[in-house]
Amino acid sequence: MSPRAQRVLLPLGVIAALLALWSVWAQGGTGGATDFPTPLEVARGFADQFQTKPGEHAPIIVRHVVSSLFRTTYAFILAALFGIPLGLAMGWYTRTMYALNPPIQLLRFISPIAWIPISIMLFHGDNTRSVFLSFLGPFFVIVISTTGAVRSIPQMYLRAAENFQLSGPQLFKKVMLPAAMPQILTGLRVAIGIAWLVVVAAEMVAVQEGLGWLIIDARYQGARTDLIVGTMIVIGLIGLGLDTLLRRMENLDQVKWGITRRV
């Protein structure tokens, strides 16, 4: 079997096995609970979310997905714009590292969810609050991963740059950034996942639109577990898509030489 076929067939096989186990468990087999929806019941119940209400221009699920993706994308871009330069500075300049590392380490251990009351007091509007909360999680991950990437650049690269008399912008462009990019990319992949997790959690308490709010709304509709599970699957699929998009960056010339692949 070719590697390409394995990449397609193996995940499909695992998914099919999980669906089969889910069906057996939900129907009461192997000690399962019969009040949990089967995959077929989830598909039937969640189909309502693809209907377009009168006066709306898109199906219900599309509106909520767009809201969540907008908040996540906005927060992630802001986190990268602020986090990468700060991480580069902390990794390259020792004094900057000494000055900023303690407060960064202090703040990063505070859960973004704990900032919800603060965000309600500071900001007006659902989108602003959610973007702020979703910004906090990936920001610290990006800063720390970028700092570690710069500080772990092999000394042989820097010595080679000295031999070629590279300094300033040339050193940054030709040595520092390419050498750190693989680890920065890994940090970005982790960060986008955290941003997606936080925005869904924030939508459960701080806003009235989005996939997180859709889960809470399904709960208040009489514990519609079919809608809850269906929304959870959509959240997972979108998260997989976001990670796949970032993995495409590994094909960039500035990145691929620093990544070791296994067949």
Short mmCIF file of N, CA and C in Angstrom, two decimals, residues 11 195 201 253:
data_model
loop_
_atom_site.label_atom_id
_atom_site.label_comp_id
_atom_site.label_asym_id
_atom_site.label_seq_id
_atom_site.Cartn_x
_atom_site.Cartn_y
_atom_site.Cartn_z
N PRO A 11 -6.86 6.47 8.56
CA PRO A 11 -7.79 7.28 9.37
C PRO A 11 -9.25 6.91 9.14
N ALA A 195 -6.42 28.88 20.74
CA ALA A 195 -7.34 29.97 20.40
C ALA A 195 -8.72 29.42 20.09
N ALA A 201 -15.08 28.09 24.48
CA ALA A 201 -15.43 28.19 25.90
C ALA A 201 -15.97 29.57 26.24
N ASP A 253 9.95 27.40 1.56
CA ASP A 253 11.40 27.22 1.47
C ASP A 253 12.11 27.62 2.75
#
